[in-house]
Amino acid sequence: MRRLPVYLVVDISESMIGENIRQMQEGISRLINQLRRDPYALESVHLSVIAFAGAAGTLSPLTELMNFYPPRLPIGSGTSIGAALNHLMDCLEKNIIYSTPEKKGDWKPLVYIMSDGSPTDDPTQAISRWQQHFRNKAKLINIGIGKFANLDTLNKISDLTYRLDDDDIEKVYRTLCESIADSILSQSRSLGMESPISLNREILEDGTISLIKNKEQAVALDENYAIIVGKCSKVKLPYLIKYERIEHSPFDNAMFQYVGVYPVEKDYEDWSDHRPNYSKISTSQLWGCGGCPHCGAAFGLCMCNCGQIFCANGEKEVICPGCNETLYFETTSTDFDITRARG
Ligand SMILES: [Zn+2]
Ligand SMILES: [Zn+2]
């Protein structure tokens, strides 16, 4: 039986924290269930999940649909599209069986790259590698989640590009899953014929999806959130504090409203970009803050001189989880600058 390899390449950058990553996780499970109900897909589809933030890696290697188990999605800092593309191409080189005159190999792989942000690395080299070696060997579908997704980078190498409107978050992920399932199923049924990749009318008429046809539509709006990374001073695990830009506040001195605080796992570091980050924000631009999602301490936005953000619960002294110095507290009204995550 010839395989139809499907690669889901998922953005797990900080901007996905909270509801987005939960919905994405559920969306992948729903997609698997839907595909499993189709006899053609069951016979041919093999699935792999690749994640990328600052770094890219495989969460699930290419596995037949029947034995596929949806992976846990981690979170990291950065949106390295170039790293994701390079990792994907390494996987294709290793795993895809190409046809030879004597033997039929795999069907042309389907690659879905999903992102909600703009690249934070330079993907030029990866894109030309794709153009030289993979352009005709795989089908690439470039999917933007929400208006902050920059689809421009991959637009020139993709077979299909579309954006999902993120006004209704549940609907977005339902449509995302439907559109992916639909294209996989139509490809698995038409195997043998070279059919172009497309979306069916029903899905397009739903209104959540807009097809990208020109460069202007591919460009993203400026992001309107800020994410601060903290570390619990008790359990030493990271957490993310998310702020959203208050509408109509000036761009040079934007004000941000507190949205929520989310725990992340130890592997946050492994998925993050380790280049120095010079993007600063002052606490005077931030409105409100939550406590620590790991230990329940009341204040999540304390800062050490070393730059580390950490949690405290009104104690007189705390050991900084960044530099291990003992800090003595007095309440201060002086504003300070903190480093923004890359998103
Ligand atoms: Zn804590
Ligand atoms: Zn410190």
Short mmCIF file of C-alpha atoms and ligand atoms in Angstrom, two decimals:
data_model
loop_
_atom_site.label_atom_id
_atom_site.label_comp_id
_atom_site.label_asym_id
_atom_site.label_seq_id
_atom_site.Cartn_x
_atom_site.Cartn_y
_atom_site.Cartn_z
CA MET A 1 0.00 0.00 0.00
CA ARG A 2 1.37 3.39 -0.98
CA ARG A 3 1.42 5.95 1.82
CA LEU A 4 0.02 9.47 1.73
CA PRO A 5 2.33 11.30 4.17
CA VAL A 6 0.77 14.31 5.95
CA TYR A 7 2.84 16.76 7.98
CA LEU A 8 1.19 19.16 10.42
CA VAL A 9 3.67 21.93 11.21
CA VAL A 10 2.31 23.83 14.20
CA ASP A 11 3.31 27.22 15.61
CA ILE A 12 3.73 26.85 19.40
CA SER A 13 5.03 30.36 20.08
CA GLU A 14 3.91 32.28 23.16
CA SER A 15 1.09 34.07 21.37
CA MET A 16 -0.60 30.66 21.18
CA ILE A 17 -0.72 30.34 24.97
CA GLY A 18 -4.07 29.76 26.65
CA GLU A 19 -7.20 29.11 24.61
CA ASN A 20 -5.37 28.87 21.23
CA ILE A 21 -3.09 26.01 22.17
CA ARG A 22 -5.94 24.18 23.93
CA GLN A 23 -8.12 24.51 20.82
CA MET A 24 -5.24 23.44 18.56
CA GLN A 25 -4.68 20.38 20.73
CA GLU A 26 -8.39 19.49 20.50
CA GLY A 27 -8.43 20.31 16.79
CA ILE A 28 -5.70 17.75 16.09
CA SER A 29 -7.61 15.06 18.01
CA ARG A 30 -10.80 15.91 16.13
CA LEU A 31 -8.94 15.77 12.83
CA ILE A 32 -7.59 12.29 13.61
CA ASN A 33 -11.07 11.03 14.53
CA GLN A 34 -12.56 12.45 11.37
CA LEU A 35 -9.86 10.95 9.13
CA ARG A 36 -10.20 7.55 10.80
CA ARG A 37 -13.81 7.33 9.71
CA ASP A 38 -12.73 7.35 6.07
CA PRO A 39 -11.66 4.00 4.59
CA TYR A 40 -9.44 5.60 1.93
CA ALA A 41 -7.65 7.71 4.52
CA LEU A 42 -7.26 4.74 6.85
CA GLU A 43 -5.47 2.83 4.15
CA SER A 44 -3.12 5.55 3.01
CA VAL A 45 -2.68 8.49 5.41
CA HIS A 46 0.44 8.60 7.60
CA LEU A 47 0.69 11.54 9.94
CA SER A 48 3.51 13.50 11.58
CA VAL A 49 3.37 16.56 13.86
CA ILE A 50 6.23 19.06 13.86
CA ALA A 51 6.21 21.99 16.28
CA PHE A 52 8.12 25.24 16.07
CA ALA A 53 8.71 28.30 18.20
CA GLY A 54 12.31 29.55 18.50
CA ALA A 55 13.38 25.98 17.72
CA ALA A 56 11.69 23.30 15.63
CA GLY A 57 11.31 19.59 16.33
CA THR A 58 9.22 16.50 15.71
CA LEU A 59 6.51 15.73 18.26
CA SER A 60 5.15 12.69 16.41
CA PRO A 61 7.15 10.89 13.73
CA LEU A 62 5.36 9.72 10.58
CA THR A 63 2.85 7.13 11.86
CA GLU A 64 -0.04 5.34 10.20
CA LEU A 65 -3.42 6.84 11.06
CA MET A 66 -4.61 3.79 13.00
CA ASN A 67 -1.72 3.97 15.46
CA PHE A 68 -1.39 7.74 15.69
CA TYR A 69 -1.73 9.34 19.11
CA PRO A 70 -2.02 13.17 19.28
CA PRO A 71 1.04 14.66 21.05
CA ARG A 72 1.01 17.25 23.85
CA LEU A 73 1.85 20.67 22.37
CA PRO A 74 4.58 22.53 24.28
CA ILE A 75 5.12 26.33 24.22
CA GLY A 76 8.31 28.23 23.39
CA SER A 77 9.52 31.72 22.52
CA GLY A 78 9.98 32.94 18.94
CA THR A 79 8.51 32.04 15.51
CA SER A 80 11.36 30.51 13.52
CA ILE A 81 9.72 29.69 10.19
CA GLY A 82 13.15 29.05 8.63
CA ALA A 83 14.05 26.50 11.31
CA ALA A 84 10.64 24.85 10.90
CA LEU A 85 11.02 24.59 7.15
CA ASN A 86 14.55 23.18 7.42
CA HIS A 87 13.48 20.61 9.99
CA LEU A 88 10.56 19.63 7.77
CA MET A 89 12.84 19.17 4.75
CA ASP A 90 15.23 17.02 6.82
CA CYS A 91 12.23 14.84 7.75
CA LEU A 92 11.07 14.60 4.13
CA GLU A 93 14.56 13.59 3.04
CA LYS A 94 14.75 10.90 5.71
CA ASN A 95 11.21 9.51 5.61
CA ILE A 96 9.72 9.83 2.17
CA ILE A 97 10.08 6.94 -0.25
CA TYR A 98 10.26 8.42 -3.72
CA SER A 99 9.17 6.44 -6.76
CA THR A 100 11.77 4.84 -8.98
CA PRO A 101 11.20 3.26 -12.41
CA GLU A 102 11.11 -0.16 -10.70
CA LYS A 103 9.12 0.69 -7.61
CA LYS A 104 6.23 2.97 -6.67
CA GLY A 105 7.04 5.14 -3.65
CA ASP A 106 4.84 7.35 -1.46
CA TRP A 107 2.22 9.72 -2.78
CA LYS A 108 3.24 13.35 -2.81
CA PRO A 109 3.32 14.49 0.85
CA LEU A 110 0.88 17.15 2.09
CA VAL A 111 2.40 19.77 4.39
CA TYR A 112 0.25 22.13 6.47
CA ILE A 113 2.12 25.01 8.09
CA MET A 114 0.01 26.87 10.66
CA SER A 115 1.10 30.10 12.31
CA ASP A 116 -0.49 33.04 14.10
CA GLY A 117 2.46 35.44 13.92
CA SER A 118 5.40 36.80 11.95
CA PRO A 119 8.73 35.01 11.45
CA THR A 120 11.44 35.97 13.95
CA ASP A 121 14.26 34.36 11.94
CA ASP A 122 15.45 34.83 8.36
CA PRO A 123 13.96 32.01 6.27
CA THR A 124 15.62 33.01 2.95
CA GLN A 125 18.03 30.05 2.85
CA ALA A 126 15.29 27.55 3.80
CA ILE A 127 12.97 28.93 1.15
CA SER A 128 15.53 28.59 -1.62
CA ARG A 129 16.32 25.04 -0.42
CA TRP A 130 12.59 24.29 -0.77
CA GLN A 131 12.47 25.84 -4.23
CA GLN A 132 15.45 23.82 -5.40
CA HIS A 133 14.61 20.43 -3.94
CA PHE A 134 11.01 20.17 -2.77
CA ARG A 135 8.87 22.42 -4.93
CA ASN A 136 7.62 19.51 -7.04
CA LYS A 137 7.96 16.80 -4.42
CA ALA A 138 5.42 17.98 -1.83
CA LYS A 139 2.31 20.16 -1.57
CA LEU A 140 2.56 23.00 0.90
CA ILE A 141 -0.50 24.62 2.45
CA ASN A 142 0.18 27.88 4.25
CA ILE A 143 -2.43 28.66 6.92
CA GLY A 144 -2.65 31.86 8.96
CA ILE A 145 -4.61 31.90 12.19
CA GLY A 146 -6.00 35.38 12.79
CA LYS A 147 -5.11 38.80 11.45
CA PHE A 148 -1.64 38.89 13.01
CA ALA A 149 -0.45 35.94 10.95
CA ASN A 150 2.09 36.96 8.32
CA LEU A 151 1.53 34.71 5.32
CA ASP A 152 3.87 36.60 3.04
CA THR A 153 6.99 34.56 3.82
CA LEU A 154 5.65 31.21 2.64
CA ASN A 155 3.21 32.57 0.08
CA LYS A 156 5.68 32.28 -2.77
CA ILE A 157 6.35 28.59 -2.18
CA SER A 158 2.89 27.39 -1.15
CA ASP A 159 0.33 25.58 -3.30
CA LEU A 160 -2.52 27.11 -1.31
CA THR A 161 -2.60 29.96 1.21
CA TYR A 162 -5.49 31.00 3.42
CA ARG A 163 -6.26 32.91 6.56
CA LEU A 164 -8.72 32.03 9.30
CA ASP A 165 -10.63 34.83 10.94
CA ASP A 166 -10.13 34.55 14.70
CA ASP A 167 -13.16 36.45 15.98
CA ASP A 168 -14.77 33.28 17.26
CA ILE A 169 -11.98 31.10 18.55
CA GLU A 170 -13.92 27.83 18.71
CA LYS A 171 -15.21 28.30 15.19
CA VAL A 172 -11.68 29.00 13.91
CA TYR A 173 -10.29 25.70 15.09
CA ARG A 174 -13.36 23.81 13.96
CA THR A 175 -12.92 25.32 10.47
CA LEU A 176 -9.16 24.70 10.57
CA CYS A 177 -9.74 21.03 11.31
CA GLU A 178 -12.49 20.76 8.67
CA SER A 179 -10.43 22.44 5.96
CA ILE A 180 -7.43 20.20 6.64
CA ALA A 181 -9.55 17.04 6.83
CA ASP A 182 -11.35 17.98 3.62
CA SER A 183 -8.16 18.49 1.65
CA ILE A 184 -6.54 15.31 3.00
CA LEU A 185 -9.65 13.26 2.21
CA SER A 186 -10.01 14.63 -1.29
CA GLN A 187 -6.33 13.92 -1.97
CA SER A 188 -6.54 10.39 -0.58
CA ARG A 189 -9.57 9.67 -2.78
CA SER A 190 -8.04 11.08 -5.93
CA LEU A 191 -4.73 9.29 -5.51
CA GLY A 192 -3.17 8.42 -8.78
CA MET A 193 -4.43 11.60 -10.41
CA GLU A 194 -2.47 14.79 -9.96
CA SER A 195 -5.22 17.01 -8.56
CA PRO A 196 -4.46 20.54 -7.38
CA ILE A 197 -4.99 21.21 -3.70
CA SER A 198 -8.07 23.32 -2.97
CA LEU A 199 -10.86 23.97 -0.49
CA ASN A 200 -14.43 22.94 -1.17
CA ARG A 201 -17.16 25.53 -1.63
CA GLU A 202 -19.01 24.67 1.54
CA ILE A 203 -15.97 25.44 3.67
CA LEU A 204 -15.24 28.66 1.79
CA GLU A 205 -18.83 29.88 2.07
CA ASP A 206 -18.70 29.53 5.83
CA GLY A 207 -16.93 32.92 5.86
CA THR A 208 -14.23 32.06 8.41
CA ILE A 209 -11.68 31.38 5.67
CA SER A 210 -10.27 33.88 3.21
CA LEU A 211 -8.07 32.69 0.37
CA ILE A 212 -4.92 34.72 -0.11
CA LYS A 213 -4.35 35.72 -3.71
CA ASN A 214 -2.08 38.73 -3.56
CA LYS A 215 0.78 40.10 -1.51
CA GLU A 216 -1.29 42.74 0.29
CA GLN A 217 -3.60 40.11 1.77
CA ALA A 218 -0.63 38.09 2.99
CA VAL A 219 0.86 40.83 5.15
CA ALA A 220 -0.08 40.85 8.83
CA LEU A 221 -1.31 43.62 11.08
CA ASP A 222 1.03 44.74 13.82
CA GLU A 223 0.70 42.57 16.85
CA ASN A 224 -1.31 44.01 19.65
CA TYR A 225 -0.15 42.02 22.60
CA ALA A 226 2.86 41.82 24.90
CA ILE A 227 3.99 38.69 26.67
CA ILE A 228 6.20 38.72 29.74
CA VAL A 229 8.03 35.60 30.91
CA GLY A 230 8.28 34.97 34.66
CA LYS A 231 9.66 32.16 36.78
CA CYS A 232 8.08 30.81 39.95
CA SER A 233 10.42 31.46 42.88
CA LYS A 234 9.21 28.28 44.63
CA VAL A 235 8.93 25.56 41.97
CA LYS A 236 11.28 27.34 39.44
CA LEU A 237 8.95 26.72 36.49
CA PRO A 238 8.23 29.41 33.89
CA TYR A 239 4.91 31.18 33.35
CA LEU A 240 3.68 33.69 30.76
CA ILE A 241 1.80 36.89 31.50
CA LYS A 242 -0.23 38.07 28.54
CA TYR A 243 -1.24 41.70 27.89
CA GLU A 244 -3.30 43.13 25.07
CA ARG A 245 -2.77 46.59 23.63
CA ILE A 246 -5.54 48.98 24.61
CA GLU A 247 -7.21 50.19 21.44
CA HIS A 248 -6.38 53.70 20.28
CA SER A 249 -3.42 54.04 22.64
CA PRO A 250 -0.44 55.59 20.80
CA PHE A 251 2.00 53.16 19.16
CA ASP A 252 5.14 54.80 20.57
CA ASN A 253 3.79 54.55 24.12
CA ALA A 254 1.14 51.86 23.91
CA MET A 255 -0.82 50.83 26.98
CA PHE A 256 -1.41 47.16 27.63
CA GLN A 257 -4.25 45.58 29.59
CA TYR A 258 -3.70 42.37 31.56
CA VAL A 259 -5.34 39.31 29.91
CA GLY A 260 -4.14 36.31 31.88
CA VAL A 261 -1.26 34.36 33.32
CA TYR A 262 -0.46 30.82 32.12
CA PRO A 263 1.87 28.13 33.45
CA VAL A 264 4.34 26.58 31.00
CA GLU A 265 6.42 23.43 31.36
CA LYS A 266 10.15 22.97 31.87
CA ASP A 267 10.62 22.31 28.13
CA TYR A 268 9.73 25.96 27.37
CA GLU A 269 13.47 26.70 27.26
CA ASP A 270 14.17 23.92 24.76
CA TRP A 271 11.67 25.32 22.28
CA SER A 272 12.80 28.92 22.67
CA ASP A 273 15.03 31.22 20.70
CA HIS A 274 18.22 31.90 22.66
CA ARG A 275 19.45 34.98 20.84
CA PRO A 276 19.44 38.10 23.05
CA ASN A 277 16.14 39.95 22.98
CA TYR A 278 16.20 43.74 23.13
CA SER A 279 12.50 44.35 22.98
CA LYS A 280 11.66 46.23 26.19
CA ILE A 281 8.45 47.38 27.75
CA SER A 282 8.02 49.56 30.85
CA THR A 283 5.74 48.55 33.72
CA SER A 284 4.12 51.97 33.35
CA GLN A 285 2.67 50.64 30.08
CA LEU A 286 1.12 47.61 31.77
CA TRP A 287 -2.27 47.62 33.47
CA GLY A 288 -2.91 44.99 36.07
CA CYS A 289 -1.32 41.62 36.70
CA GLY A 290 -2.23 38.21 38.06
CA GLY A 291 -0.57 35.91 40.56
CA CYS A 292 1.68 32.91 40.01
CA PRO A 293 -0.08 30.01 38.24
CA HIS A 294 2.36 27.49 39.75
CA CYS A 295 2.37 28.27 43.49
CA GLY A 296 -0.56 30.66 43.82
CA ALA A 297 1.56 33.60 45.08
CA ALA A 298 -0.36 36.88 44.78
CA PHE A 299 2.17 38.85 42.71
CA GLY A 300 3.45 37.54 39.40
CA LEU A 301 5.28 40.63 38.18
CA CYS A 302 8.22 41.21 40.58
CA MET A 303 11.60 41.97 39.04
CA CYS A 304 15.17 41.36 40.19
CA ASN A 305 18.12 43.57 39.17
CA CYS A 306 19.29 40.68 36.97
CA GLY A 307 16.16 41.17 34.84
CA GLN A 308 14.37 38.04 36.03
CA ILE A 309 10.60 38.33 36.55
CA PHE A 310 9.37 36.15 39.41
CA CYS A 311 6.51 35.59 41.83
CA ALA A 312 6.18 36.69 45.46
CA ASN A 313 3.52 36.56 48.10
CA GLY A 314 4.27 39.62 50.21
CA GLU A 315 7.29 38.07 51.98
CA LYS A 316 10.11 40.35 53.17
CA GLU A 317 12.78 38.29 51.37
CA VAL A 318 12.71 36.09 48.29
CA ILE A 319 15.51 34.26 46.49
CA CYS A 320 15.57 35.27 42.81
CA PRO A 321 15.01 32.17 40.65
CA GLY A 322 17.23 33.76 37.97
CA CYS A 323 20.46 34.68 39.81
CA ASN A 324 19.86 33.14 43.27
CA GLU A 325 20.49 36.47 45.06
CA THR A 326 18.35 37.13 48.14
CA LEU A 327 16.09 40.10 47.54
CA TYR A 328 14.63 42.27 50.28
CA PHE A 329 11.31 43.83 49.47
CA GLU A 330 9.89 47.21 49.94
CA THR A 331 6.88 48.28 47.96
CA THR A 332 7.93 50.58 45.20
CA SER A 333 6.07 52.76 42.79
CA THR A 334 9.06 53.25 40.53
CA ASP A 335 8.45 51.85 37.06
CA PHE A 336 10.99 49.50 35.53
CA ASP A 337 11.73 48.09 32.09
CA ILE A 338 11.22 44.43 31.37
CA THR A 339 12.02 42.28 28.36
CA ARG A 340 9.14 41.31 26.09
CA ALA A 341 8.94 37.81 24.76
CA ARG A 342 9.19 37.33 21.02
CA GLY A 343 5.73 35.87 20.53
ZN ZN B 1 5.20 30.92 42.12
ZN ZN B 2 18.06 37.87 39.89
#
